[in-house]
């Protein structure tokens, strides 16, 4: 049992709340505070995700922090909003019940194709306001979200602290104290267009974190893939055909022109010409089991103007974007009269070219042939030109002549091999074949070449320079 727990600030990360608890608890090392909160069990608590939160919720529930409230203060909602249900369940159980599993791999932190923050980040203006109002600063969850480069409130570029984003073992919790917030480096200023895009991405990410349940439910309703929705919107922009085929070159060029190479490079999203299938193509072609949320945000911004508009469009156009039902063949009302008419047309076409073959007649009346082959096959086979024999004159190899020819040349070829300059070369069947320019044909067809085989037995050397056979 714990005697107090800090009241969370707006958008405060769970990592920051634990750090403030440790600062006020009087514990000398962070492990003591983690033992208090997690009932002495082994824990992993980072700004991204915390483990065994169910045990912590038992301690913090009297202070209004139940399990779901604790989980929402991590980046679990962000990383799992577009995850398959199986992946979602595995990560949820890991966070709740301390279950084992490669959660880092499931989250896509490494190999997700998006640059990850290296240190915790902060906005200097937010910090100044917090010190004035609360007397202390704290770590904002949104500021630690990958893809967010600027503060969504002041639109200032976020600064990097000296505190690792993913601490080793997840057992380091450093409060946002002024003496720890000296920026390790000053980020390169953004250009006007890049600044505008960075602000838009920050607002899109904030909206996503505030409407996680809505975005998740919409994703599930679409069958865990927005593939059909992407194709529909690209079709409206003229970047896909009516049948859903992507105009890939135009699509790639339009996307790069919208964001700019410099802005995309900030996230290490490579669109080099030698990449045949960049992620914007893959997201429209396959049901990917794990795709980084930032990619959805960027694609939504390109297609609809914002992520909020994208979700609302998905909700209001779900019926129109559902897969089309298979086409039902048109029922023929008077099939017998159609059979009589098509038979007559087929016979007329056959009489018009008595010397023609089956394909010649078929080319004249293709639709008639298609209908008859489907509905009157037996009659059609009895009333068509006789099938012509295929094939022509075949020339077979004269193996006796080849045998005499090769047999007469083998000894000369062996002598030429022995006289080659440099290191002596063993006389083998392969070397003789190379000398005669016949590859390994003699080795493969020796049953047809008895004279040649006998000559081989005389001249070919083994590894001890003795004759074989």
Coordinates of C-alpha atoms in Angstrom, one line a residue:
X1 CA 0.0 0.0 0.0
X2 CA 1.2 3.5 -0.8
X3 CA 0.2 6.6 1.1
X4 CA 0.0 9.0 -1.9
X5 CA 0.2 9.2 -5.7
X6 CA 0.8 12.3 -7.8
X7 CA -2.3 13.7 -9.6
X8 CA -1.5 13.6 -13.3
X9 CA -1.2 16.8 -15.3
X10 CA -2.7 17.3 -18.7
X11 CA -1.1 15.0 -21.3
X12 CA 1.5 13.7 -18.7
X13 CA 3.2 10.4 -19.5
X14 CA 3.1 7.6 -17.0
X15 CA 6.9 7.7 -17.0
X16 CA 6.7 11.3 -15.8
X17 CA 4.2 10.5 -13.0
X18 CA 6.3 7.6 -11.7
X19 CA 9.4 10.0 -11.8
X20 CA 7.5 12.6 -9.7
X21 CA 6.4 9.9 -7.3
X22 CA 9.9 8.8 -6.8
X23 CA 11.0 12.4 -6.2
X24 CA 8.5 12.8 -3.4
X25 CA 8.6 9.4 -1.9
X26 CA 12.0 9.8 -0.2
X27 CA 13.3 6.6 -1.7
X28 CA 17.0 6.7 -2.5
X29 CA 17.0 4.7 -5.6
X30 CA 14.3 4.2 -8.3
X31 CA 14.1 0.5 -7.8
X32 CA 12.6 1.1 -4.3
X33 CA 9.9 3.3 -5.8
X34 CA 9.1 0.8 -8.5
X35 CA 8.9 -2.0 -5.9
X36 CA 6.4 0.1 -4.0
X37 CA 4.2 0.7 -7.1
X38 CA 4.5 -2.8 -8.7
X39 CA 4.3 -4.9 -5.5
X40 CA 8.0 -5.8 -5.6
X41 CA 7.8 -7.7 -8.9
X42 CA 10.1 -7.4 -11.8
X43 CA 8.9 -4.5 -14.0
X44 CA 9.7 -2.8 -17.2
X45 CA 8.4 0.8 -17.3
X46 CA 9.5 3.2 -20.1
X47 CA 7.9 6.2 -21.8
X48 CA 6.6 3.8 -24.5
X49 CA 5.0 1.1 -22.4
X50 CA 4.9 -0.3 -18.9
X51 CA 4.7 -3.9 -17.8
X52 CA 2.6 -5.5 -15.1
X53 CA 0.3 -2.5 -14.8
X54 CA -2.4 -4.6 -13.2
X55 CA -0.3 -4.8 -10.1
X56 CA 0.3 -1.0 -10.1
X57 CA -3.4 -0.4 -10.6
X58 CA -4.2 -2.1 -7.3
X59 CA -2.0 0.5 -5.5
X60 CA -3.1 3.6 -7.4
X61 CA -6.8 2.8 -7.8
X62 CA -7.7 4.7 -4.5
X63 CA -6.2 7.8 -6.1
X64 CA -8.3 7.5 -9.3
X65 CA -5.7 5.7 -11.5
X66 CA -7.2 2.4 -12.6
X67 CA -5.6 0.1 -15.1
X68 CA -7.1 1.6 -18.2
X69 CA -6.1 5.1 -17.0
X70 CA -2.5 4.0 -16.5
X71 CA -2.4 2.3 -19.9
X72 CA -3.7 5.4 -21.6
X73 CA -0.7 7.4 -20.2
X74 CA 1.7 5.2 -22.2
X75 CA 2.1 5.0 -26.0
X76 CA 0.2 1.7 -26.1
X77 CA -2.9 3.3 -27.8
X78 CA -0.7 4.9 -30.4
X79 CA 1.3 1.8 -31.4
X80 CA -1.7 -0.5 -31.4
X81 CA -4.4 1.6 -33.1
X82 CA -3.7 -0.1 -36.4
X83 CA -2.5 -3.5 -35.2
X84 CA -4.2 -6.8 -35.9
X85 CA -6.3 -8.1 -33.1
X86 CA -3.9 -10.9 -32.2
X87 CA -1.0 -8.5 -31.9
X88 CA -3.2 -6.1 -29.9
X89 CA -4.1 -8.8 -27.5
X90 CA -0.5 -9.9 -27.0
X91 CA 0.7 -6.4 -26.2
X92 CA -2.3 -5.7 -23.9
X93 CA -1.7 -8.9 -21.9
X94 CA 2.0 -8.1 -21.6
X95 CA 1.2 -4.7 -20.2
X96 CA -1.5 -6.0 -17.9
X97 CA -0.3 -9.4 -16.6
X98 CA 3.5 -9.3 -17.0
X99 CA 3.3 -12.0 -19.7
X100 CA 6.5 -12.9 -21.6
X101 CA 6.9 -12.1 -25.3
X102 CA 8.9 -10.0 -27.8
X103 CA 6.8 -6.9 -27.3
X104 CA 9.4 -4.5 -28.7
X105 CA 9.3 -6.4 -32.0
X106 CA 5.5 -6.4 -32.0
X107 CA 5.4 -2.6 -31.5
X108 CA 7.6 -2.1 -34.5
X109 CA 10.0 0.1 -32.6
X110 CA 12.9 -1.3 -34.6
X111 CA 12.3 -2.0 -38.3
X112 CA 9.1 0.0 -38.6
X113 CA 10.7 2.2 -41.3
X114 CA 10.4 5.4 -39.2
X115 CA 13.1 7.3 -37.3
X116 CA 12.7 6.8 -33.5
X117 CA 13.5 9.6 -31.0
X118 CA 16.8 9.0 -29.2
X119 CA 16.1 11.1 -26.1
X120 CA 13.1 12.5 -24.3
X121 CA 11.9 15.8 -25.7
X122 CA 10.4 19.0 -24.3
X123 CA 9.0 22.4 -25.4
X124 CA 10.8 25.3 -23.6
X125 CA 7.7 27.4 -23.5
X126 CA 5.6 24.6 -22.0
X127 CA 8.3 24.1 -19.4
X128 CA 8.3 27.8 -18.5
X129 CA 4.5 27.8 -18.1
X130 CA 4.5 24.7 -15.9
X131 CA 7.3 26.1 -13.6
X132 CA 5.2 29.2 -13.2
X133 CA 1.9 27.4 -12.6
X134 CA 2.9 24.2 -10.9
X135 CA 6.4 24.8 -9.7
X136 CA 7.7 21.8 -11.7
X137 CA 7.8 20.5 -15.2
X138 CA 6.7 17.2 -16.6
X139 CA 7.1 15.0 -19.7
X140 CA 4.3 15.4 -22.2
X141 CA 3.2 12.1 -23.8
X142 CA 2.5 13.8 -27.2
X143 CA 6.0 15.3 -27.3
X144 CA 7.5 11.8 -27.0
X145 CA 5.3 10.4 -29.8
X146 CA 7.4 9.6 -32.9
X147 CA 6.6 11.9 -35.8
X148 CA 5.9 14.9 -33.6
X149 CA 8.6 17.5 -34.2
X150 CA 7.0 20.6 -32.8
X151 CA 4.8 21.5 -29.8
X152 CA 1.1 21.3 -30.7
X153 CA 0.4 24.3 -28.5
X154 CA 3.2 26.8 -29.2
X155 CA 4.4 25.3 -32.5
X156 CA 8.0 25.5 -31.3
X157 CA 10.5 22.9 -32.3
X158 CA 10.9 20.3 -29.6
X159 CA 14.4 20.1 -28.0
X160 CA 16.2 17.0 -27.1
X161 CA 17.2 16.3 -23.4
X162 CA 20.1 14.1 -22.3
X163 CA 17.7 11.3 -21.0
X164 CA 17.5 8.2 -23.3
X165 CA 14.1 7.5 -24.9
X166 CA 14.4 3.8 -24.1
X167 CA 16.5 3.3 -21.0
X168 CA 18.2 0.0 -20.5
X169 CA 15.9 -2.3 -18.6
X170 CA 13.3 0.4 -18.4
X171 CA 14.1 1.2 -14.8
X172 CA 15.3 4.8 -15.0
X173 CA 12.7 7.5 -14.4
X174 CA 14.1 11.0 -14.5
X175 CA 11.8 13.9 -13.7
X176 CA 11.6 16.9 -16.0
X177 CA 13.8 19.0 -13.8
X178 CA 15.4 22.2 -15.1
X179 CA 19.0 20.9 -14.4
X180 CA 18.3 17.9 -16.7
X181 CA 16.6 19.8 -19.5
X182 CA 19.6 21.5 -21.0
X183 CA 19.3 20.6 -24.7
X184 CA 22.0 18.3 -25.9
X185 CA 21.8 19.8 -29.4
X186 CA 19.8 22.5 -31.2
X187 CA 17.8 20.9 -34.0
X188 CA 18.2 22.3 -37.4
X189 CA 15.5 25.0 -38.1
X190 CA 12.6 23.9 -40.3
X191 CA 11.8 25.8 -43.5
X192 CA 8.4 27.5 -43.9
X193 CA 6.8 24.5 -45.7
X194 CA 8.4 22.0 -43.3
X195 CA 7.2 24.0 -40.3
X196 CA 3.7 24.0 -41.6
X197 CA 3.7 20.3 -42.2
X198 CA 5.3 19.6 -38.8
X199 CA 2.5 21.6 -37.1
X200 CA -0.2 19.7 -39.1
X201 CA 1.3 16.3 -38.2
X202 CA 1.5 17.3 -34.5
X203 CA -2.2 18.3 -34.6
X204 CA -3.1 15.1 -36.4
X205 CA -1.3 13.0 -33.8
X206 CA -3.0 14.9 -31.0
X207 CA -6.4 14.2 -32.6
X208 CA -5.5 10.5 -33.0
X209 CA -4.5 10.2 -29.3
X210 CA -7.7 11.9 -28.3
X211 CA -9.9 9.7 -30.4
X212 CA -8.1 6.4 -30.2
X213 CA -11.3 4.3 -29.7
X214 CA -13.0 5.9 -32.8
X215 CA -10.0 5.4 -35.0
X216 CA -9.5 1.8 -33.8
X217 CA -13.2 0.9 -34.3
X218 CA -13.2 2.3 -37.8
X219 CA -10.1 0.3 -38.6
X220 CA -11.7 -2.9 -37.3
X221 CA -14.9 -2.2 -39.3
X222 CA -12.8 -2.1 -42.4
X223 CA -11.4 -5.5 -41.7
X224 CA -8.1 -4.3 -40.2
X225 CA -7.1 -2.7 -43.5
X226 CA -7.9 0.6 -45.1
X227 CA -6.7 -0.7 -48.5
X228 CA -10.0 -0.3 -50.3
X229 CA -10.5 3.2 -48.8
X230 CA -7.0 4.3 -50.0
X231 CA -7.8 3.0 -53.5
X232 CA -11.1 4.8 -53.5
X233 CA -9.5 8.2 -52.6
X234 CA -6.6 7.7 -55.0
X235 CA -9.1 7.0 -57.8
X236 CA -10.8 10.4 -57.0
X237 CA -7.4 12.1 -57.3
X238 CA -6.7 10.4 -60.7
X239 CA -3.9 8.3 -59.2
X240 CA -5.7 5.0 -59.7
X241 CA -7.8 3.5 -62.5
X242 CA -11.5 2.7 -62.2
X243 CA -10.5 -1.0 -61.7
X244 CA -8.2 -0.1 -58.8
X245 CA -4.8 -0.2 -60.6
X246 CA -2.4 2.3 -59.2
X247 CA -0.6 4.7 -61.4
X248 CA 2.5 4.2 -59.4
X249 CA 4.9 6.7 -60.9
X250 CA 2.3 9.5 -60.7
X251 CA 1.3 8.5 -57.2
X252 CA 4.9 8.5 -55.9
X253 CA 5.6 11.8 -57.6
X254 CA 2.5 13.5 -56.2
X255 CA 3.2 12.2 -52.7
X256 CA 6.8 13.4 -52.7
X257 CA 5.8 16.8 -54.2
X258 CA 3.2 17.2 -51.5
X259 CA 5.5 16.7 -48.5
X260 CA 8.9 17.3 -50.1
X261 CA 12.1 15.2 -49.8
X262 CA 13.5 17.2 -47.0
X263 CA 10.5 16.7 -44.7
X264 CA 10.2 13.0 -45.5
X265 CA 14.0 12.6 -44.8
X266 CA 13.4 13.9 -41.2
X267 CA 11.7 10.5 -40.5
X268 CA 14.1 8.5 -42.7
X269 CA 11.2 7.7 -45.1
X270 CA 13.2 6.8 -48.2
X271 CA 11.7 7.1 -51.7
X272 CA 14.8 6.4 -53.7
X273 CA 14.2 5.4 -57.4
X274 CA 15.7 1.9 -56.8
X275 CA 12.9 1.1 -54.3
X276 CA 10.4 -0.7 -56.5
X277 CA 7.6 -0.9 -53.9
X278 CA 7.7 1.9 -51.3
X279 CA 5.4 1.8 -48.3
X280 CA 2.8 4.0 -49.9
X281 CA 2.3 1.3 -52.6
X282 CA 2.3 -1.6 -50.1
X283 CA -0.4 0.0 -47.9
X284 CA -2.7 0.1 -51.0
X285 CA -1.9 -3.4 -52.1
X286 CA -1.7 -5.7 -49.1
X287 CA -3.2 -6.2 -45.7
X288 CA -0.1 -5.5 -43.7
X289 CA 0.0 -7.0 -40.2
X290 CA 1.9 -4.0 -38.7
X291 CA 2.2 -0.6 -40.2
X292 CA 3.6 2.4 -38.3
X293 CA 0.9 4.9 -37.3
X294 CA 2.8 7.9 -38.7
X295 CA 2.5 6.4 -42.2
X296 CA -1.3 6.3 -41.8
X297 CA -1.2 10.0 -40.6
X298 CA 0.9 11.1 -43.6
X299 CA -1.2 9.2 -46.1
X300 CA -4.4 10.5 -44.6
X301 CA -3.0 14.1 -44.7
X302 CA -2.2 13.6 -48.4
X303 CA -5.5 12.1 -49.4
X304 CA -8.0 14.0 -47.2
X305 CA -6.2 17.0 -45.8
X306 CA -6.1 15.7 -42.2
X307 CA -6.4 12.5 -40.2
X308 CA -9.7 13.7 -38.7
X309 CA -11.2 14.2 -42.1
X310 CA -9.9 10.8 -43.2
X311 CA -11.6 9.0 -40.3
X312 CA -14.9 10.9 -40.8
X313 CA -14.8 10.1 -44.6
X314 CA -14.2 6.4 -43.7
X315 CA -17.2 6.4 -41.4
X316 CA -19.6 8.1 -43.8
X317 CA -18.6 6.2 -47.0
X318 CA -18.2 2.7 -45.5
X319 CA -21.2 1.3 -47.5
X320 CA -20.0 2.7 -50.8
X321 CA -16.5 1.3 -50.4
X322 CA -17.5 -2.2 -49.5
X323 CA -16.4 -5.0 -51.9
X324 CA -18.6 -5.4 -54.9
X325 CA -20.8 -8.4 -55.0
X326 CA -19.9 -11.0 -57.7
X327 CA -21.6 -10.4 -61.0
X328 CA -24.6 -12.7 -61.5
X329 CA -24.8 -14.0 -65.1
X330 CA -27.8 -12.7 -67.0
X331 CA -30.5 -15.4 -67.2
X332 CA -31.5 -16.2 -70.8
X333 CA -35.3 -16.1 -71.1
X334 CA -35.7 -18.0 -74.4
X335 CA -32.6 -20.2 -74.5
X336 CA -33.9 -22.6 -77.2
X337 CA -34.5 -19.8 -79.8
X338 CA -31.0 -18.5 -79.0
X339 CA -29.5 -21.9 -79.5
X340 CA -31.2 -22.3 -83.0
X341 CA -30.0 -18.8 -84.0
X342 CA -26.4 -19.3 -82.9
X343 CA -26.2 -22.7 -84.6
X344 CA -27.3 -21.2 -87.8
X345 CA -24.7 -18.4 -87.5
X346 CA -22.0 -20.9 -86.8
X347 CA -22.8 -23.1 -89.8
X348 CA -23.0 -20.0 -92.0
X349 CA -19.5 -18.9 -90.9
X350 CA -18.1 -22.4 -91.5
X351 CA -19.6 -22.5 -95.1
X352 CA -18.0 -19.1 -95.8
X353 CA -14.5 -20.6 -95.5
X354 CA -14.6 -24.3 -96.2
X355 CA -10.8 -24.6 -96.2
X356 CA -10.4 -22.8 -92.9
X357 CA -9.6 -24.4 -89.6
X358 CA -11.4 -24.2 -86.3
X359 CA -9.7 -21.0 -85.1
X360 CA -10.4 -19.4 -88.5
X361 CA -14.2 -19.9 -88.1
X362 CA -14.0 -18.9 -84.4
X363 CA -12.4 -15.6 -85.2
X364 CA -15.4 -14.7 -87.5
X365 CA -18.0 -15.2 -84.8
X366 CA -16.3 -15.2 -81.4
X367 CA -19.4 -14.5 -79.3
X368 CA -21.3 -17.3 -81.1
X369 CA -18.5 -19.7 -80.3
X370 CA -18.3 -18.6 -76.7
X371 CA -22.0 -19.2 -76.1
X372 CA -22.1 -22.6 -77.9
X373 CA -19.0 -23.9 -76.1
X374 CA -20.8 -23.1 -72.8
X375 CA -24.3 -24.2 -73.6
X376 CA -24.2 -26.5 -76.6
X377 CA -20.8 -28.1 -76.5
X378 CA -21.6 -31.5 -77.9
X379 CA -23.3 -30.1 -81.0
X380 CA -20.4 -27.6 -81.6
X381 CA -17.8 -30.4 -81.5
X382 CA -19.9 -32.4 -84.1
X383 CA -20.2 -29.3 -86.4
X384 CA -16.8 -27.8 -86.7
X385 CA -13.8 -28.3 -89.1
X386 CA -11.7 -31.4 -88.5
X387 CA -8.8 -30.7 -86.2
X388 CA -5.6 -30.5 -88.2
X389 CA -2.6 -32.6 -87.2
X390 CA 0.2 -30.5 -85.7
X391 CA 3.9 -30.8 -86.2
X392 CA 6.0 -31.1 -89.2
X393 CA 9.1 -33.0 -90.4
X394 CA 11.4 -33.9 -87.6
X395 CA 15.1 -34.3 -88.0
X396 CA 16.6 -36.9 -85.7
X397 CA 20.3 -37.0 -84.8
X398 CA 22.5 -39.5 -86.7
X399 CA 24.3 -40.9 -83.6
X400 CA 26.3 -43.4 -85.7
X401 CA 27.8 -40.6 -87.7
X402 CA 28.5 -38.5 -84.6
X403 CA 30.1 -41.5 -82.9
X404 CA 32.6 -42.0 -85.8
X405 CA 33.3 -38.3 -86.0
X406 CA 34.0 -37.8 -82.2
X407 CA 36.0 -41.0 -81.9
X408 CA 38.4 -39.9 -84.6
X409 CA 39.0 -36.6 -82.8
X410 CA 39.4 -37.6 -79.2
X411 CA 43.1 -38.6 -79.3
X412 CA 44.1 -35.4 -81.1
X413 CA 42.2 -33.4 -78.5
X414 CA 44.0 -35.3 -75.7
X415 CA 47.4 -34.5 -77.2
X416 CA 46.5 -30.8 -77.4
X417 CA 45.6 -30.8 -73.7
X418 CA 48.9 -32.3 -72.8
X419 CA 50.8 -29.7 -74.8
X420 CA 49.0 -26.7 -73.1
X421 CA 51.6 -24.2 -71.7
X422 CA 51.9 -23.8 -67.9
X423 CA 51.0 -26.2 -65.2
X424 CA 50.1 -29.7 -66.5
X425 CA 46.4 -30.3 -66.9
X426 CA 44.8 -33.7 -66.4
X427 CA 43.2 -35.2 -69.5
X428 CA 39.5 -35.6 -68.5
X429 CA 36.3 -36.1 -70.4
X430 CA 35.2 -32.5 -69.5
X431 CA 38.5 -31.1 -70.9
X432 CA 38.2 -33.2 -74.1
X433 CA 34.6 -32.0 -74.5
X434 CA 35.8 -28.4 -74.2
X435 CA 38.5 -29.0 -76.8
X436 CA 35.9 -30.4 -79.2
X437 CA 33.4 -27.7 -78.5
X438 CA 30.6 -30.0 -77.7
X439 CA 30.1 -29.1 -74.0
X440 CA 29.3 -32.3 -72.0
X441 CA 27.1 -33.9 -74.6
X442 CA 29.5 -36.8 -74.9
X443 CA 29.2 -37.4 -71.2
X444 CA 25.4 -37.4 -71.3
X445 CA 24.9 -39.5 -74.4
X446 CA 27.6 -42.2 -74.0
X447 CA 25.1 -45.0 -74.4
X448 CA 24.7 -43.8 -78.1
X449 CA 28.4 -43.4 -78.6
X450 CA 30.2 -46.8 -78.1
X451 CA 33.3 -45.9 -80.3
X452 CA 33.7 -42.6 -78.5
X453 CA 33.4 -44.3 -75.1
X454 CA 36.1 -46.8 -76.0
X455 CA 38.4 -43.9 -77.0
X456 CA 37.7 -42.2 -73.7
X457 CA 38.8 -45.3 -71.8
X458 CA 42.2 -45.2 -73.6
X459 CA 43.1 -41.5 -73.2
X460 CA 41.4 -40.2 -70.1
X461 CA 43.6 -40.0 -67.0
X462 CA 42.6 -40.4 -63.4
X463 CA 44.0 -38.4 -60.5
X464 CA 47.1 -40.6 -60.4
X465 CA 47.8 -40.0 -64.1
X466 CA 46.9 -43.7 -64.9
X467 CA 44.5 -44.6 -67.6
X468 CA 41.0 -45.5 -66.5
X469 CA 38.9 -48.5 -67.5

